[in-house]
Structure formats: C-alpha cells, structure tokens
Short mmCIF file of C-alpha atoms in Angstrom, two decimals:
data_model
loop_
_atom_site.label_atom_id
_atom_site.label_comp_id
_atom_site.label_asym_id
_atom_site.label_seq_id
_atom_site.Cartn_x
_atom_site.Cartn_y
_atom_site.Cartn_z
CA MET A 201 21.67 16.08 -7.31
CA ALA A 202 19.10 18.42 -9.56
CA ASN A 203 18.22 15.71 -11.73
CA THR A 204 17.69 12.19 -11.48
CA LYS A 205 19.93 9.89 -13.91
CA TYR A 206 19.01 6.71 -15.93
CA VAL A 207 20.72 3.69 -16.37
CA PHE A 208 18.78 1.12 -18.77
CA VAL A 209 20.10 -2.51 -19.08
CA THR A 210 19.63 -4.65 -21.86
CA GLY A 211 20.67 -8.39 -22.98
CA GLY A 212 21.42 -9.38 -26.32
CA VAL A 213 22.22 -12.99 -27.59
CA THR A 214 20.40 -15.41 -24.66
CA SER A 215 18.39 -14.72 -22.02
CA SER A 216 19.71 -16.13 -18.15
CA LEU A 217 23.26 -13.97 -18.44
CA GLY A 218 22.44 -12.20 -15.54
CA LYS A 219 21.16 -8.83 -16.26
CA GLY A 220 19.46 -8.52 -12.57
CA ILE A 221 22.98 -9.49 -10.65
CA ILE A 222 25.01 -6.73 -12.89
CA ALA A 223 22.36 -4.15 -12.59
CA ALA A 224 21.94 -5.05 -8.29
CA SER A 225 26.02 -4.97 -8.53
CA LEU A 226 26.06 -1.86 -10.21
CA ALA A 227 23.53 -0.41 -7.92
CA LYS A 228 25.89 -1.49 -4.87
CA LEU A 229 28.79 0.02 -6.20
CA LEU A 230 26.97 3.71 -7.04
CA GLN A 231 25.18 3.18 -3.69
CA GLU A 232 28.61 2.98 -1.82
CA ARG A 233 30.00 5.86 -3.73
CA GLY A 234 27.06 7.95 -2.17
CA TYR A 235 24.39 8.25 -4.26
CA ARG A 236 20.67 7.23 -3.59
CA VAL A 237 19.91 4.68 -5.99
CA THR A 238 16.94 2.21 -7.02
CA ILE A 239 16.32 -0.69 -9.76
CA GLN A 240 13.09 -1.40 -11.95
CA LYS A 241 12.28 -4.04 -13.84
CA PHE A 242 10.21 -4.40 -17.04
CA ASP A 243 8.95 -7.56 -18.09
CA PRO A 244 7.77 -7.91 -21.59
CA TYR A 245 5.24 -10.39 -20.68
CA ILE A 246 1.27 -9.86 -21.00
CA ASN A 247 0.63 -11.35 -17.39
CA ILE A 248 -0.49 -8.33 -15.09
CA ASP A 249 2.14 -9.31 -12.65
CA PRO A 250 3.49 -12.75 -12.04
CA GLY A 251 1.38 -13.80 -9.36
CA THR A 252 -0.66 -16.31 -11.64
CA LEU A 253 2.34 -17.86 -13.08
CA ASN A 254 3.36 -21.26 -12.30
CA PRO A 255 7.06 -21.31 -10.42
CA TYR A 256 8.11 -24.14 -13.36
CA GLU A 257 7.40 -21.05 -15.93
CA HIS A 258 8.75 -17.90 -14.13
CA GLY A 259 10.39 -19.25 -10.70
CA GLU A 260 9.17 -17.73 -7.50
CA CYS A 261 7.11 -14.94 -7.00
CA PHE A 262 9.06 -11.91 -5.03
CA VAL A 263 6.57 -9.76 -2.84
CA THR A 264 7.17 -6.40 -1.69
CA ASP A 265 6.22 -4.13 1.52
CA ASP A 266 3.29 -3.01 -0.57
CA GLY A 267 1.76 -6.03 -1.29
CA ALA A 268 3.15 -6.30 -5.15
CA GLU A 269 3.68 -9.27 -6.58
CA THR A 270 6.79 -9.10 -8.79
CA ASP A 271 9.80 -10.79 -10.78
CA LEU A 272 12.32 -12.66 -8.63
CA ASP A 273 15.03 -10.02 -9.77
CA LEU A 274 13.41 -7.89 -7.36
CA GLY A 275 14.55 -10.10 -4.46
CA HIS A 276 18.37 -9.36 -5.92
CA TYR A 277 17.64 -6.04 -5.64
CA GLU A 278 16.51 -5.72 -2.10
CA ARG A 279 18.94 -8.46 -1.13
CA PHE A 280 22.09 -6.28 -2.52
CA LEU A 281 20.70 -3.04 -1.68
CA ASP A 282 19.26 -3.24 1.53
CA VAL A 283 16.41 -0.92 0.61
CA ASN A 284 12.61 -2.00 0.08
CA THR A 285 11.73 -1.66 -3.64
CA SER A 286 7.67 -1.57 -4.15
CA GLN A 287 4.62 -1.80 -7.04
CA ALA A 288 6.58 0.71 -9.34
CA ASN A 289 9.58 -1.10 -9.00
CA ASN A 290 8.05 -4.00 -11.30
CA VAL A 291 6.15 -3.09 -14.68
CA THR A 292 4.80 -5.58 -17.22
CA THR A 293 3.44 -5.53 -20.61
CA GLY A 294 0.09 -6.50 -19.24
CA ARG A 295 -0.02 -3.68 -16.47
CA VAL A 296 0.98 -1.19 -19.51
CA TYR A 297 -1.28 -2.49 -21.90
CA GLN A 298 -4.63 -2.26 -19.36
CA SER A 299 -3.41 1.43 -18.23
CA VAL A 300 -3.71 2.29 -21.87
CA ILE A 301 -6.86 0.55 -22.61
CA ASP A 302 -8.79 1.77 -19.23
CA LYS A 303 -7.55 5.38 -20.47
CA GLU A 304 -8.95 5.01 -23.91
CA ARG A 305 -12.42 3.90 -22.64
CA ARG A 306 -12.49 6.68 -19.88
CA GLY A 307 -12.15 8.83 -23.14
CA GLU A 308 -9.21 10.63 -22.51
CA PHE A 309 -7.30 9.79 -25.77
CA LEU A 310 -10.09 12.55 -27.41
CA GLY A 311 -11.21 10.25 -30.27
CA LYS A 312 -7.32 9.49 -31.57
CA THR A 313 -6.59 6.03 -32.58
CA VAL A 314 -4.86 4.35 -29.88
CA GLN A 315 -1.60 3.41 -31.09
CA VAL A 316 2.03 1.13 -29.60
CA VAL A 317 3.58 4.21 -30.97
CA PRO A 318 2.89 7.09 -29.72
CA HIS A 319 0.31 5.92 -26.63
CA ILE A 320 2.17 2.75 -25.39
CA THR A 321 5.31 4.14 -25.26
CA ASN A 322 4.55 7.35 -23.68
CA GLU A 323 2.53 4.94 -20.59
CA ILE A 324 5.86 2.90 -20.75
CA LYS A 325 7.87 5.77 -20.70
CA GLU A 326 6.36 7.50 -17.68
CA ARG A 327 5.75 4.69 -15.43
CA ILE A 328 10.08 4.42 -16.04
CA GLN A 329 10.10 7.97 -14.65
CA ILE A 330 7.83 7.85 -11.89
CA LEU A 331 10.45 6.63 -8.92
CA GLY A 332 12.65 9.61 -10.70
CA GLU A 333 9.87 12.29 -9.87
CA THR A 334 9.52 11.20 -6.23
CA GLY A 335 13.30 13.02 -6.07
CA ASP A 336 14.28 10.19 -3.57
CA TYR A 337 16.92 9.00 -5.81
CA ASP A 338 19.56 10.19 -7.77
CA VAL A 339 19.93 7.09 -9.88
CA ILE A 340 17.66 5.23 -11.68
CA ILE A 341 18.16 1.66 -12.64
CA THR A 342 15.88 -0.25 -15.69
CA GLU A 343 16.30 -3.90 -15.89
CA LEU A 344 14.69 -4.77 -19.40
CA GLY A 345 13.30 -8.00 -19.60
CA GLY A 346 13.92 -10.43 -22.38
CA THR A 347 16.20 -10.16 -25.41
CA VAL A 348 16.33 -7.38 -27.54
CA GLY A 349 15.07 -8.70 -30.74
CA ASP A 350 12.30 -10.45 -29.18
CA ILE A 351 8.91 -9.28 -30.85
CA GLU A 352 7.44 -8.04 -27.26
CA SER A 353 10.42 -6.21 -26.62
CA LEU A 354 10.46 -3.89 -29.32
CA PRO A 355 8.06 -1.55 -27.53
CA TYR A 356 10.46 -0.90 -24.60
CA VAL A 357 13.67 -0.45 -27.05
CA GLU A 358 11.72 2.17 -28.94
CA SER A 359 10.44 3.69 -25.29
CA VAL A 360 14.26 4.34 -24.11
CA ARG A 361 14.88 5.46 -27.44
CA GLN A 362 12.56 8.44 -27.54
CA LEU A 363 13.67 8.61 -24.04
CA THR A 364 17.21 8.90 -24.01
CA TRP A 365 16.70 11.64 -26.62
CA GLU A 366 14.06 13.47 -24.18
CA LEU A 367 16.02 13.06 -21.56
CA GLY A 368 19.33 15.08 -23.46
CA ASP A 369 23.32 14.50 -22.69
CA ASN A 370 24.79 12.99 -19.84
CA ASN A 371 21.18 11.69 -18.05
CA SER A 372 21.41 8.66 -19.59
CA VAL A 373 23.04 5.75 -20.35
CA VAL A 374 22.55 1.88 -21.94
CA VAL A 375 24.37 -0.77 -20.43
CA HIS A 376 23.87 -4.06 -22.64
CA LEU A 377 24.83 -7.52 -21.68
CA THR A 378 25.67 -9.92 -24.03
CA LEU A 379 27.74 -13.37 -24.61
CA ILE A 380 31.32 -14.40 -26.12
CA PRO A 381 30.52 -17.80 -26.45
CA TYR A 382 34.02 -20.40 -26.69
CA LEU A 383 34.36 -22.78 -29.31
CA ALA A 384 36.04 -25.60 -28.24
CA ALA A 385 36.58 -27.04 -31.35
CA ALA A 386 38.32 -23.60 -32.81
CA GLY A 387 39.71 -23.26 -29.52
CA GLU A 388 38.48 -19.11 -29.50
CA LEU A 389 36.43 -17.33 -28.30
CA LYS A 390 33.79 -15.93 -30.60
CA THR A 391 32.51 -12.19 -31.23
CA LYS A 392 30.14 -12.47 -34.18
CA PRO A 393 26.98 -13.13 -31.40
CA THR A 394 27.70 -9.85 -29.79
CA GLN A 395 28.61 -7.96 -33.00
CA HIS A 396 24.61 -8.95 -34.43
CA SER A 397 22.42 -8.01 -30.90
CA VAL A 398 24.54 -4.72 -31.38
CA LYS A 399 23.60 -4.42 -34.88
CA MET A 400 19.92 -5.22 -34.07
CA MET A 401 19.69 -2.78 -31.47
CA MET A 402 21.18 -0.19 -33.64
CA GLN A 403 18.71 -0.98 -36.30
CA ASN A 404 16.06 -0.56 -33.60
CA GLY A 405 17.43 2.76 -32.86
CA LEU A 406 19.40 2.61 -29.71
CA ASN A 407 23.08 2.50 -29.75
CA PRO A 408 24.37 0.73 -26.48
CA ASP A 409 26.73 3.07 -24.34
CA ILE A 410 28.69 0.20 -22.69
CA LEU A 411 29.31 -3.77 -23.48
CA VAL A 412 29.06 -6.03 -20.54
CA CYS A 413 30.19 -9.48 -21.81
CA ARG A 414 29.80 -12.54 -20.25
CA SER A 415 32.05 -15.31 -20.98
CA GLU A 416 33.91 -18.41 -19.13
CA HIS A 417 36.90 -17.85 -20.85
CA PHE A 418 39.74 -14.76 -20.10
CA ILE A 419 38.19 -11.76 -22.84
CA SER A 420 41.54 -10.75 -24.17
CA GLU A 421 42.32 -6.65 -24.99
CA ASP A 422 42.34 -7.46 -28.34
CA ILE A 423 38.90 -9.05 -28.55
CA LYS A 424 37.89 -5.65 -26.28
CA ARG A 425 39.47 -3.49 -29.51
CA LYS A 426 37.64 -5.65 -32.12
CA LEU A 427 34.52 -5.27 -30.15
CA ALA A 428 34.78 -1.69 -29.61
CA LEU A 429 35.44 -1.35 -33.00
CA PHE A 430 32.17 -3.12 -34.56
CA CYS A 431 30.04 -2.12 -31.96
CA ASN A 432 31.10 1.73 -31.70
CA VAL A 433 31.87 2.15 -28.19
CA LYS A 434 35.41 2.38 -26.47
CA LYS A 435 37.92 -0.27 -25.75
CA GLU A 436 37.31 0.70 -21.70
CA GLU A 437 33.47 0.68 -22.47
CA VAL A 438 34.24 -2.96 -23.09
CA ILE A 439 33.58 -4.65 -20.14
CA SER A 440 34.10 -8.15 -19.15
CA SER A 441 32.42 -10.30 -16.77
CA LEU A 442 33.46 -13.91 -16.49
CA ASP A 443 31.51 -16.98 -14.63
CA ALA A 444 31.89 -16.06 -10.56
CA GLU A 445 32.49 -18.28 -7.86
CA THR A 446 29.35 -16.52 -6.11
CA ILE A 447 26.49 -13.91 -7.45
CA TYR A 448 28.21 -12.13 -4.32
CA ASP A 449 31.59 -11.89 -6.26
CA VAL A 450 29.96 -9.78 -8.87
CA PRO A 451 30.18 -6.07 -7.33
CA ASN A 452 33.68 -6.82 -6.94
CA MET A 453 34.27 -8.02 -10.14
CA MET A 454 32.23 -5.15 -11.76
CA LEU A 455 34.36 -2.81 -9.39
CA HIS A 456 37.77 -3.85 -10.66
CA GLU A 457 36.16 -3.56 -14.37
CA GLY A 458 35.39 -0.09 -13.97
CA LEU A 459 31.58 -0.41 -14.43
CA ASP A 460 31.32 2.39 -11.88
CA ARG A 461 33.61 4.66 -13.51
CA VAL A 462 32.33 4.47 -16.87
CA VAL A 463 28.71 5.13 -15.90
CA MET A 464 29.44 7.61 -13.76
CA LYS A 465 31.33 9.23 -16.76
CA LYS A 466 28.99 8.91 -18.99
CA LEU A 467 26.30 10.46 -16.93
CA ALA A 468 28.76 13.44 -16.03
CA LEU A 469 28.51 12.43 -12.46
CA THR A 470 31.84 12.68 -9.67
CA SER A 471 32.52 11.54 -6.54
CA THR A 472 34.94 11.63 -4.21
CA LYS A 473 34.24 8.56 -2.29
CA GLU A 474 35.07 5.11 -3.64
CA PRO A 475 33.81 1.67 -2.95
CA LYS A 476 35.10 -0.23 -0.07
CA LEU A 477 32.56 -2.71 0.01
CA ILE A 478 33.60 -3.08 3.86
CA GLU A 479 30.61 -5.39 5.44
CA TRP A 480 29.97 -6.60 1.86
CA ASN A 481 33.55 -8.16 1.99
CA LYS A 482 33.25 -8.97 5.28
CA PHE A 483 30.04 -11.29 4.29
CA VAL A 484 32.11 -12.88 1.26
CA GLU A 485 35.22 -13.96 3.42
CA LYS A 486 33.01 -15.76 5.89
CA HIS A 487 30.79 -17.10 3.22
CA LYS A 488 34.12 -18.53 1.77
CA ASN A 489 35.37 -19.53 4.57
CA PRO A 490 33.04 -21.16 7.11
CA LEU A 491 34.11 -23.33 10.14
CA HIS A 492 30.81 -25.51 10.49
CA LYS A 493 28.84 -27.28 7.59
CA VAL A 494 24.94 -28.09 8.24
CA LYS A 495 22.84 -29.85 5.78
CA ILE A 496 19.09 -28.73 5.93
CA GLY A 497 16.50 -30.29 3.86
CA VAL A 498 13.86 -27.79 1.78
CA ILE A 499 10.63 -30.09 1.06
CA GLY A 500 8.58 -28.62 -1.81
CA LYS A 501 6.84 -29.26 -5.25
CA TYR A 502 8.96 -27.43 -7.32
CA VAL A 503 12.27 -28.31 -6.03
CA GLU A 504 13.50 -29.45 -9.62
CA LEU A 505 13.52 -25.24 -10.36
CA GLN A 506 15.42 -23.90 -7.49
CA ASP A 507 14.30 -20.48 -8.95
CA ALA A 508 11.18 -21.43 -7.30
CA TYR A 509 12.44 -21.25 -3.92
CA LYS A 510 15.32 -18.13 -4.55
CA SER A 511 14.57 -16.27 -1.68
CA ILE A 512 15.46 -19.14 0.72
CA ALA A 513 18.16 -20.31 -1.04
CA GLU A 514 19.70 -17.06 -0.43
CA ALA A 515 18.43 -16.95 3.23
CA PHE A 516 20.17 -20.00 4.19
CA ILE A 517 23.02 -18.29 2.54
CA HIS A 518 23.09 -15.07 4.38
CA ALA A 519 21.87 -16.87 7.65
CA GLY A 520 24.72 -19.29 7.31
CA SER A 521 27.79 -17.35 6.63
CA SER A 522 26.68 -14.81 9.28
CA GLN A 523 27.83 -17.29 11.82
CA ARG A 524 30.42 -18.82 9.65
CA ILE A 525 27.92 -21.94 8.98
CA LYS A 526 27.97 -23.22 5.22
CA VAL A 527 24.34 -24.46 5.12
CA LYS A 528 24.17 -27.08 2.06
CA VAL A 529 20.49 -27.11 1.24
CA GLU A 530 18.96 -30.65 -0.41
CA TRP A 531 15.85 -30.02 -1.78
CA ILE A 532 13.53 -33.07 -1.67
CA HIS A 533 10.02 -33.40 -3.98
CA SER A 534 7.15 -33.57 -1.41
CA GLU A 535 5.24 -36.02 -3.82
CA ASP A 536 8.31 -38.27 -3.20
CA ILE A 537 7.86 -38.85 0.53
CA THR A 538 5.64 -41.39 1.91
CA LYS A 539 5.49 -43.20 5.57
CA ASP A 540 7.60 -46.08 4.14
CA ASN A 541 10.69 -43.94 3.01
CA VAL A 542 10.44 -40.76 5.31
CA ALA A 543 13.23 -42.09 7.50
CA ARG A 544 15.48 -42.64 4.90
CA LYS A 545 14.83 -39.51 2.47
CA LEU A 546 15.49 -37.59 5.91
CA HIS A 547 18.32 -39.41 6.87
CA GLY A 548 21.17 -37.11 7.80
CA LEU A 549 19.66 -34.25 7.96
CA GLY A 550 20.27 -31.40 10.92
CA GLY A 551 17.22 -29.54 9.96
CA ILE A 552 14.10 -29.79 7.76
CA MET A 553 11.99 -26.64 6.28
CA VAL A 554 8.39 -27.25 4.79
CA ALA A 555 8.31 -24.81 1.89
CA PRO A 556 5.26 -22.70 0.76
CA GLY A 557 3.23 -23.47 -2.44
CA PHE A 558 -0.16 -23.52 -3.49
CA GLY A 559 -2.66 -26.67 -3.83
CA ASN A 560 -3.33 -30.64 -3.50
CA ARG A 561 0.28 -31.92 -4.79
CA GLY A 562 2.57 -33.25 -2.40
CA THR A 563 0.82 -32.12 0.49
CA GLU A 564 0.69 -35.71 2.14
CA GLY A 565 4.31 -35.98 1.43
CA LYS A 566 4.73 -32.51 3.29
CA ILE A 567 2.70 -33.94 6.49
CA GLU A 568 4.52 -37.11 6.70
CA THR A 569 7.55 -34.60 6.70
CA ILE A 570 6.22 -32.93 9.73
CA ARG A 571 5.39 -36.09 11.54
CA TYR A 572 8.85 -37.11 11.23
CA ALA A 573 10.22 -33.87 12.15
CA ARG A 574 7.89 -33.76 15.02
CA GLU A 575 8.65 -37.20 16.40
CA ASN A 576 12.13 -36.91 16.25
CA ASN A 577 12.77 -33.51 17.66
CA ILE A 578 14.20 -32.81 14.39
CA PRO A 579 14.67 -28.61 14.32
CA PHE A 580 11.91 -27.80 11.98
CA MET A 581 10.58 -24.52 10.01
CA GLY A 582 7.66 -23.85 8.66
CA ILE A 583 6.55 -21.52 6.04
CA CYS A 584 3.23 -20.58 4.43
CA LEU A 585 1.56 -23.52 3.35
CA GLY A 586 4.54 -25.42 5.55
CA MET A 587 2.86 -23.57 8.45
CA GLN A 588 -0.56 -24.70 7.79
CA MET A 589 0.48 -28.70 7.13
CA ALA A 590 1.90 -28.57 10.46
CA VAL A 591 -1.42 -27.49 11.82
CA ILE A 592 -2.91 -30.22 9.54
CA GLU A 593 -0.39 -32.66 11.23
CA PHE A 594 -0.95 -31.86 14.75
CA ALA A 595 -4.67 -32.15 14.72
CA ARG A 596 -4.47 -35.00 13.02
CA ASN A 597 -1.85 -37.03 14.70
CA VAL A 598 -2.17 -35.39 18.12
CA LEU A 599 -5.61 -34.25 18.57
CA GLY A 600 -6.61 -37.77 16.74
CA LEU A 601 -8.98 -35.13 14.21
CA GLU A 602 -9.37 -37.72 11.47
CA ASN A 603 -8.76 -36.67 7.93
CA ALA A 604 -8.18 -32.56 9.49
CA ASN A 605 -7.41 -30.66 6.41
CA SER A 606 -7.43 -26.90 4.74
CA THR A 607 -10.56 -25.95 2.88
CA GLU A 608 -8.30 -25.56 -0.17
CA MET A 609 -7.59 -29.29 -0.27
CA ASP A 610 -11.07 -30.64 0.31
CA GLU A 611 -14.04 -28.20 0.50
CA ASN A 612 -15.99 -30.49 2.53
CA VAL A 613 -13.49 -31.71 5.11
CA LYS A 614 -15.09 -32.52 8.84
CA TYR A 615 -12.68 -30.53 10.45
CA PRO A 616 -11.15 -27.29 8.39
CA VAL A 617 -8.04 -26.72 10.86
CA ILE A 618 -7.13 -24.16 7.91
CA ASN A 619 -9.94 -22.38 6.32
CA LEU A 620 -10.85 -19.26 4.02
CA MET A 621 -11.68 -16.19 6.42
CA GLU A 622 -15.81 -15.00 5.72
CA ASP A 623 -14.57 -11.95 4.10
CA GLN A 624 -12.82 -13.91 1.58
CA LYS A 625 -15.74 -16.21 0.17
CA GLU A 626 -17.22 -13.95 -1.90
CA VAL A 627 -14.25 -13.21 -4.11
CA THR A 628 -13.66 -14.87 -7.55
CA ASP A 629 -10.61 -13.07 -8.97
CA MET A 630 -6.87 -14.98 -8.33
CA GLY A 631 -5.08 -12.59 -6.10
CA GLY A 632 -8.36 -11.13 -4.97
CA THR A 633 -8.87 -13.62 -1.69
CA MET A 634 -5.04 -12.65 -1.13
CA ARG A 635 -3.17 -11.65 2.39
CA LEU A 636 -0.33 -9.79 0.64
CA GLY A 637 2.55 -7.46 1.60
CA ALA A 638 3.62 -6.40 5.14
CA TRP A 639 1.61 -7.19 8.27
CA ASP A 640 2.31 -6.87 11.88
CA CYS A 641 2.83 -9.37 14.30
CA VAL A 642 2.76 -9.72 17.95
CA LEU A 643 5.22 -12.21 19.70
CA GLU A 644 5.04 -13.74 22.33
CA LYS A 645 7.69 -13.02 25.04
CA ASP A 646 8.36 -16.90 26.04
CA SER A 647 8.85 -18.06 22.63
CA LYS A 648 11.27 -19.11 20.19
CA ALA A 649 10.22 -16.81 17.56
CA PHE A 650 10.44 -13.89 20.14
CA HIS A 651 14.26 -14.85 21.05
CA ALA A 652 15.32 -15.16 17.33
CA TYR A 653 13.55 -11.50 16.69
CA GLU A 654 14.86 -9.96 20.01
CA LYS A 655 11.44 -8.15 20.26
CA GLU A 656 8.00 -8.18 20.31
CA ASN A 657 6.53 -6.19 17.19
CA ILE A 658 7.56 -7.78 13.96
CA SER A 659 6.12 -7.38 10.25
CA GLU A 660 6.52 -9.41 7.76
CA ARG A 661 5.54 -10.09 4.22
CA HIS A 662 2.57 -12.51 3.26
CA ARG A 663 0.78 -14.46 0.04
CA HIS A 664 -1.60 -16.91 0.70
CA ARG A 665 -5.57 -17.15 0.68
CA TYR A 666 -6.02 -19.26 3.84
CA GLU A 667 -6.00 -18.95 7.54
CA PHE A 668 -5.01 -20.87 10.91
CA ASN A 669 -8.92 -21.24 11.78
CA SER A 670 -9.45 -19.76 15.35
CA ASP A 671 -12.75 -22.28 15.81
CA TYR A 672 -9.53 -24.42 16.67
CA LYS A 673 -7.21 -23.01 18.33
CA ALA A 674 -7.72 -23.48 21.96
CA GLN A 675 -8.11 -27.56 21.27
CA ILE A 676 -4.75 -27.55 19.50
CA GLU A 677 -3.06 -24.90 22.15
CA ALA A 678 -4.56 -27.53 25.17
CA ALA A 679 -2.72 -30.21 23.38
CA GLY A 680 0.57 -28.86 22.97
CA MET A 681 0.92 -26.40 19.57
CA LYS A 682 0.89 -22.96 21.21
CA ALA A 683 -0.07 -19.57 18.80
CA THR A 684 3.19 -17.17 19.66
CA GLY A 685 2.45 -15.10 16.72
CA VAL A 686 -1.06 -13.32 15.90
CA ASN A 687 -1.69 -9.96 14.07
CA PRO A 688 -2.88 -7.38 16.84
CA LYS A 689 -5.80 -5.98 14.06
CA THR A 690 -7.41 -9.35 12.48
CA GLY A 691 -6.76 -11.60 15.52
CA LEU A 692 -5.39 -14.08 12.76
CA VAL A 693 -2.41 -16.14 13.76
CA GLU A 694 0.87 -15.99 12.22
CA VAL A 695 3.42 -18.16 14.63
CA VAL A 696 2.30 -21.73 15.82
CA GLU A 697 5.03 -23.56 18.12
CA ILE A 698 6.03 -26.53 20.14
CA PRO A 699 7.21 -25.35 23.18
CA SER A 700 8.21 -28.94 24.11
CA HIS A 701 9.90 -29.52 21.16
CA PRO A 702 13.52 -28.67 20.55
CA TRP A 703 13.10 -25.88 17.67
CA PHE A 704 9.60 -26.11 16.08
CA VAL A 705 8.52 -23.01 14.32
CA ALA A 706 5.94 -22.40 10.98
CA VAL A 707 4.57 -18.95 10.51
CA GLN A 708 2.21 -17.91 7.92
CA TYR A 709 4.14 -14.92 6.72
CA HIS A 710 7.39 -15.81 4.28
CA PRO A 711 10.28 -14.55 5.96
CA GLU A 712 12.62 -15.28 2.98
CA TYR A 713 11.75 -12.07 1.62
CA LYS A 714 13.30 -10.14 3.69
CA SER A 715 16.83 -11.53 4.45
CA THR A 716 19.45 -9.70 2.65
CA VAL A 717 23.25 -9.43 2.99
CA LEU A 718 23.84 -6.94 5.48
CA ASN A 719 20.67 -8.08 7.53
CA PRO A 720 20.56 -11.80 7.35
CA HIS A 721 16.66 -13.07 8.68
CA PRO A 722 16.98 -13.61 12.60
CA LEU A 723 14.50 -16.60 12.20
CA PHE A 724 16.62 -18.24 9.66
CA LYS A 725 19.65 -17.35 11.53
CA ASP A 726 17.86 -19.10 15.03
CA PHE A 727 17.04 -22.26 12.75
CA VAL A 728 20.42 -22.78 11.20
CA ASN A 729 22.03 -22.70 14.46
CA ALA A 730 19.57 -24.90 16.11
CA SER A 731 20.39 -27.12 12.92
CA LEU A 732 23.80 -27.34 14.03
CA GLU A 733 23.46 -27.81 17.62
CA TYR A 734 21.13 -30.92 16.42
CA LEU A 735 23.71 -32.40 14.60
CA GLU A 736 26.72 -32.00 16.66
CA SER A 737 24.89 -33.58 19.79
CA LYS A 738 24.05 -36.51 17.21
#
C-alpha cells in the first residue's frame, strides 16, 4: 500500500466496555483480508509504564519481547493476531511528558514556552505514527485509554483531531465505543448516554465516524436510525455489539455486523479476500464443545481481581481447547492456605499452579501448596515467583535447610537459595534491577520441558528481580530437583523439575505471555494434559 491507514478507537459513557477486544477483533478481520495490521494502546495515566502499578490497580502487566512493561490489552492484541508487539505499541502520558521535558532541558524548543498544544500534542502525534512510518504495516489501530470527557484524555483527543485533519481524506477513521443501557423499569434501551458522549466528543472537535454500541439487549433498526440521526453518522455505521458468551466470539460478531467493511469503505481500502476465520473457528468450536473437563487450582495473592492473571487464564483456555479439554480454574488466595487446611483447600484438583507475584505476602501459603503437590504427586507448575517458592520449599523440606528463603523476603536469611545477582545490588531505581523481555534458554533433552516444547533452544519472556542461587545448585540437584533449563550466556537457571514426580515443572520466565489462540503454549498444553491424566487415574 502507498500509505499507512489509521484507525482510532475511543470510548464513551463508561470504562470497561471492551475497547481492546473490539480493536483486536477489527484487526483480526483486516488481517484475514490480507492487510498487515498492528494495534497500539495510549494510556492517559502519568506512570511511565504499568510496571510499578499494583495489579489491583490495573490488572496484570504484560511484557513484550523487547522488555516493555505494558498494558494488559497488548496481551489481547497478541493473542488475537499472533503478532508480537513492542515498546512502541504502548505509550503513557508519563512517557510523553518525560520525553517533552527532556527535550526542553536539552534546549530543543529554542527557548519557546512549552505548552500542551503544540508540544505535548506533537509528541503524541509522533508516537502514534512511529509504527506507521516503519513501512511494516498497512493499518495501525490506536486504542485511546480512558473515556471521552476525562480531563487526562483531552490531549489525546486533540492530537487525534489534528492528525485526522493532517492525514487527509480516507486515511483515518474514528471508531467510538459506547453503551446503550437497558432500563428495566421503562422496559427499553436508552440512547441518551451515547448522544451525550458523542456530543462531548464533538465539542472537543472530533467527530466519530463509526459507533460501536455495547448492550445486553438486541439493538433494533429504529434505535440505529435514531443514533445515526442524532450522532451524525449513517445507519450502517452504527454497529451493534451485544454481550458475548466468550471474547473469542467477538470477531465473528463484528464480521456479521460488517464493522470491517464499513472501516474499509471509510479508508478507501479494497480487498477481494473475505475473512474466513477457518483456524479461528476451529478453536472456538473446540472451546465450546469439550470432551473432557479438568479443575486446576491457581494459587496467588491477587486472585480477587482475575485481570491480575489475565494471560494465565487465557493460556489455560488456549491449551485446553486445543485438546478439547475444558479447564475450570479455581482461584485460591495463597494467604488462606495453612499447613492445617491445605489438604481441604486443594481437594479435588487435577493440577496446581503457583502464580507469579512480588513481595512477602502470601508466600508461606504458596510454600505449603507446593509441599502438598510434591508429596502427593499432583501435577504442579510454578511461574516466576512460583518457581522460586518451589526451590525454597525443596530446600526447607527435602534438604533440611531450615528457614531457607529468598533475600526478597528476608535480607539476612541464612540459606539464600534465591538471591539478587551481584551486578543488580547497586541499582536503586524500581525496574532497573529487573530481568525483562525475551531471554534464551537451553533445555535438557530428557526433561519434561523438552518433551513439551519438542526442541532444545527456546526463548521466553521474563519479569523478575531475583534468581536461583547457583551456590546451592549442586546440593539441590543431588537431592532430586534438577535444573533442566539454563540461559546459555549467563548460566542462570530458568527451569527446575523433579524427575521422580509425575509432572513437577517450575519456570523462572512467564510462558503465559506467549500463548495465542492459534499457538497455545506447549508447557500449558502438557500441564493441562498431565492434570487430566492425574484426575482420570484417580
């Protein structure tokens, strides 16, 4: 294509309407039509990135291959498109202002007064177009976080207004996602919140080209005509988005509603390819028609908010569906588990996973969980902190290293089986000591991990600060826990297993980040299968 086209997805009335899923579904349909598509998220908060945000505040922090700590919506983008994202795909207000202030300090504005318009808006426009200027994509979809009318969103709305004008006709389109609530007392759907949202948007100089209307109830042709009239769009540009059984239904729903066709018409795009969604629909069919069921416990410290473990939840769906297994995840708070109740809390599970996390809270419950899984031969998978807890549990209860721990939990611990690397100890900035992004790993050929991946050399994404302390490696291995995956450059341990156990695998990295609809993660697949075999054997 001669020039990159831009789609902007905004939200109105309320948050959590599913802008990310609509953006990903539209991208999937355009991808099926043969276009090269990527999605980026612009978040209005002043944090530089979500890396230091509590998961209760913002859900999980998704990590890309290049080590960017990003919004969880980027996980949806990758899972839907099977295309990697990067640092450029997620921008926050904090990053924008930091860049502008750095430029001002270097004298790049030649003594001018630095203002929101034009300096902040110019920075936003530049970042919106970074991926478009690479020549790697035909269509860039940009999701604007927050809701139209929020004070913090105003610079983004203004930037999009300027950019749509600068790009000219047929080069950009604004999709506005809004809510059509149902009032039970009146027995009808109400369009007024959407009208107000569009009016507020137009007051800021930006006209929506397409309305995507979320609702729990069927949106009639009369309501579409009313919305078209009052919101200055054509009736075919009012798209209905009803509540779905699963997010994986949404691409088919948007195809049926014609969202991709309306966007292509607005962008003057022509494609002879119709979206078939063949592999996608095979996945959905398996997902909805499982032949087996298995219950897996996920033990973590943020289980009240399942968005904190969003990628893990989706990875179980991918892995289970690919094998026609329905995985019912039981979320269990690690603080609720003690030596006295662990058997009752974990009763009836086919497999046990100890989830990632930071800090001391809930770690003793995780250690008790791992001891129970190890002693009772229940399939176990540990991720990141879950792997570190597995090493600590083994050191305490098998090696007899009383109170062995990580220096994250106890700086003066006698047996620091998990520790900071020497070159990390002088770094004080949060995030500065982190091992982030894709790192290589070499697997031992007779290991469970190798059996799952079916290859020796893998690359996985990391997000952690503390490491397996190699000073204890020989001692731990002699007692029966093997380091079966190691980084070839640093020698850092990436995978530990207990060969005498039916399925006990713990990894320092985050395999959930790389699981997609069309490529379920092999480790999750093997774990789900082992959990089913365990249940059936019982």
